[in-house]
Coordinates of C-alpha atoms in Angstrom, one line a residue:
X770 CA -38.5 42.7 -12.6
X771 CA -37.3 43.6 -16.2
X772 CA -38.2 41.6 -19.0
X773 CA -34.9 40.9 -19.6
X774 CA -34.7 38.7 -16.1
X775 CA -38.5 37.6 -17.4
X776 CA -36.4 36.2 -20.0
X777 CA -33.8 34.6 -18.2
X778 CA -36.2 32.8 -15.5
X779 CA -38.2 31.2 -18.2
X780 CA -35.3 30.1 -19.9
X781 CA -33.8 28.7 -16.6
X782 CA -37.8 27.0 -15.9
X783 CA -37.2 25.3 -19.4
X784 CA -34.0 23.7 -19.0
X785 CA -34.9 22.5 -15.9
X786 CA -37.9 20.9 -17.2
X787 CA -36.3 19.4 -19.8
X788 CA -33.8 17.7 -17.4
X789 CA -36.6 16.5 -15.2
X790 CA -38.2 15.6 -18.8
X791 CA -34.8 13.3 -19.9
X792 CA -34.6 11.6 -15.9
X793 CA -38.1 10.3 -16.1
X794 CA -38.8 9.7 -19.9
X795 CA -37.4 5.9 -19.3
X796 CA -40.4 5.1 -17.2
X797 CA -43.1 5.5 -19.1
X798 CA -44.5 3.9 -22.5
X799 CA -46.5 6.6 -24.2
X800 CA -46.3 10.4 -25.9
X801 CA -49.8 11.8 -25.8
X802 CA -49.8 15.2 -27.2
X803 CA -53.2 17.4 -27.4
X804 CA -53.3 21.0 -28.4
X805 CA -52.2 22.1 -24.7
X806 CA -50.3 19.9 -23.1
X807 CA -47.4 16.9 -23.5
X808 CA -47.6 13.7 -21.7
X809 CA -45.7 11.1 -20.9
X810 CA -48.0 8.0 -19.3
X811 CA -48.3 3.9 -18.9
X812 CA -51.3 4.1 -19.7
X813 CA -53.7 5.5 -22.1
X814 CA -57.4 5.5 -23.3
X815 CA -58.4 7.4 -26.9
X816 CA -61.9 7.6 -27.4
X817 CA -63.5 9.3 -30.2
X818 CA -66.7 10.9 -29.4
X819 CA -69.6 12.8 -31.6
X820 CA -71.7 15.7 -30.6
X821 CA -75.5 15.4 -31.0
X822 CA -75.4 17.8 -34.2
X823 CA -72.4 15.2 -35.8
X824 CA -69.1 17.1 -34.3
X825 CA -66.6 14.7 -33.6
X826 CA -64.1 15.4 -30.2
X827 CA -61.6 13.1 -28.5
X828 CA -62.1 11.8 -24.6
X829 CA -58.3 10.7 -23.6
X830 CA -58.4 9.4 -20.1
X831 CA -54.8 8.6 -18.6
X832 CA -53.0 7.3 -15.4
X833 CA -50.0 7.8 -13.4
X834 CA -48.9 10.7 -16.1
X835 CA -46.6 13.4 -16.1
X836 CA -47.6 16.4 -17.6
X837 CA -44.7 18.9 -19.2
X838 CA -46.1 22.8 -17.8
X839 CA -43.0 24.3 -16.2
X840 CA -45.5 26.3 -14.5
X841 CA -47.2 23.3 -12.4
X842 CA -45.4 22.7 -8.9
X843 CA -46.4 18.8 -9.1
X844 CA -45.6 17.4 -12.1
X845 CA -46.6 14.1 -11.5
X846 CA -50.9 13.2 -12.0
X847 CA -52.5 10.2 -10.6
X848 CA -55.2 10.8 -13.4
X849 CA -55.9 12.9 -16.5
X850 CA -58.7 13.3 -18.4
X851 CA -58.7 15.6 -21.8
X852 CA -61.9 16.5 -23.7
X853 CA -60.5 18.1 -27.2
X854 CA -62.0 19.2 -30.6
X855 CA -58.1 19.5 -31.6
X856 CA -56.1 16.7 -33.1
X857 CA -54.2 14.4 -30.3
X858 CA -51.2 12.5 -31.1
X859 CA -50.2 9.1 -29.0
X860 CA -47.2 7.4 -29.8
X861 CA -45.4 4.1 -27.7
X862 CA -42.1 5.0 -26.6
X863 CA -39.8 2.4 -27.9
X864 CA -37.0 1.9 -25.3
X865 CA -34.3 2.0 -28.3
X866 CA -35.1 5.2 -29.0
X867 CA -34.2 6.2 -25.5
X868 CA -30.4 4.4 -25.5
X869 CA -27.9 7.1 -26.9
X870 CA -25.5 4.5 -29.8
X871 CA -22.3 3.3 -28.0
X872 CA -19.0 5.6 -28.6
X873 CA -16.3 3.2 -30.3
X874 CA -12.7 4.2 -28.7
X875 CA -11.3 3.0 -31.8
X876 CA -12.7 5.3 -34.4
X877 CA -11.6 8.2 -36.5
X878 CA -11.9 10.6 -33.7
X879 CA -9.0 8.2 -32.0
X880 CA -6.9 9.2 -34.4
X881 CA -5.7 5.6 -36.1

């Protein structure tokens, strides 16, 4: 296999994640990001933790979650749990930002 068809199936991996990415974002409430991987999950637990010498790390526990890695046959994870030194993002989904704005038939691209 060239690198040129290396190139072309990881390309072809992507979209296709993606697509599965946009069909199933509507079901879910929350973005957690960590240094590794992207989630999308109902349901989320952040925990901040500290070593015994003062280091602080991050315990995120999370259920029913899909996990973007186009490398992963089963997408899909009953549960998740993520111990991290790294920064980890969690944000709510709001359902408006999922709706694309309606097309108005009557507007300068009509032609009136």
């Amino acid at each position: 296999m060239s690198s040129e068809d290396l190139e072309k199936y990881e390309a072809e991996m992507e979209l296709q994640l993606y697509r599965e990415y946009r069909d199933v974002v509507g079901l879910f409430s929350y973005v957690v990001e960590t240094e590794r991987r992207f989630y999308l999950t109902n349901h989320v637990d952040l925990q901040p933790r500290s070593t015994e010498n003062g280091e602080m790390y991050f315990e995120v526990a999370m259920e029913d979650a899909w996990v973007w890695d186009m490398y992963r046959p089963a997408r899909f994870v009953r549960n998740v749990r993520v111990v991290t030194f790294k920064d980890v993002n969690v944000e709510e989904i709001t359902k408006s930002d999922l709706e694309l704005p309606p097309t108005d038939p009557g507007g300068p691209a009509s032609g009136s």
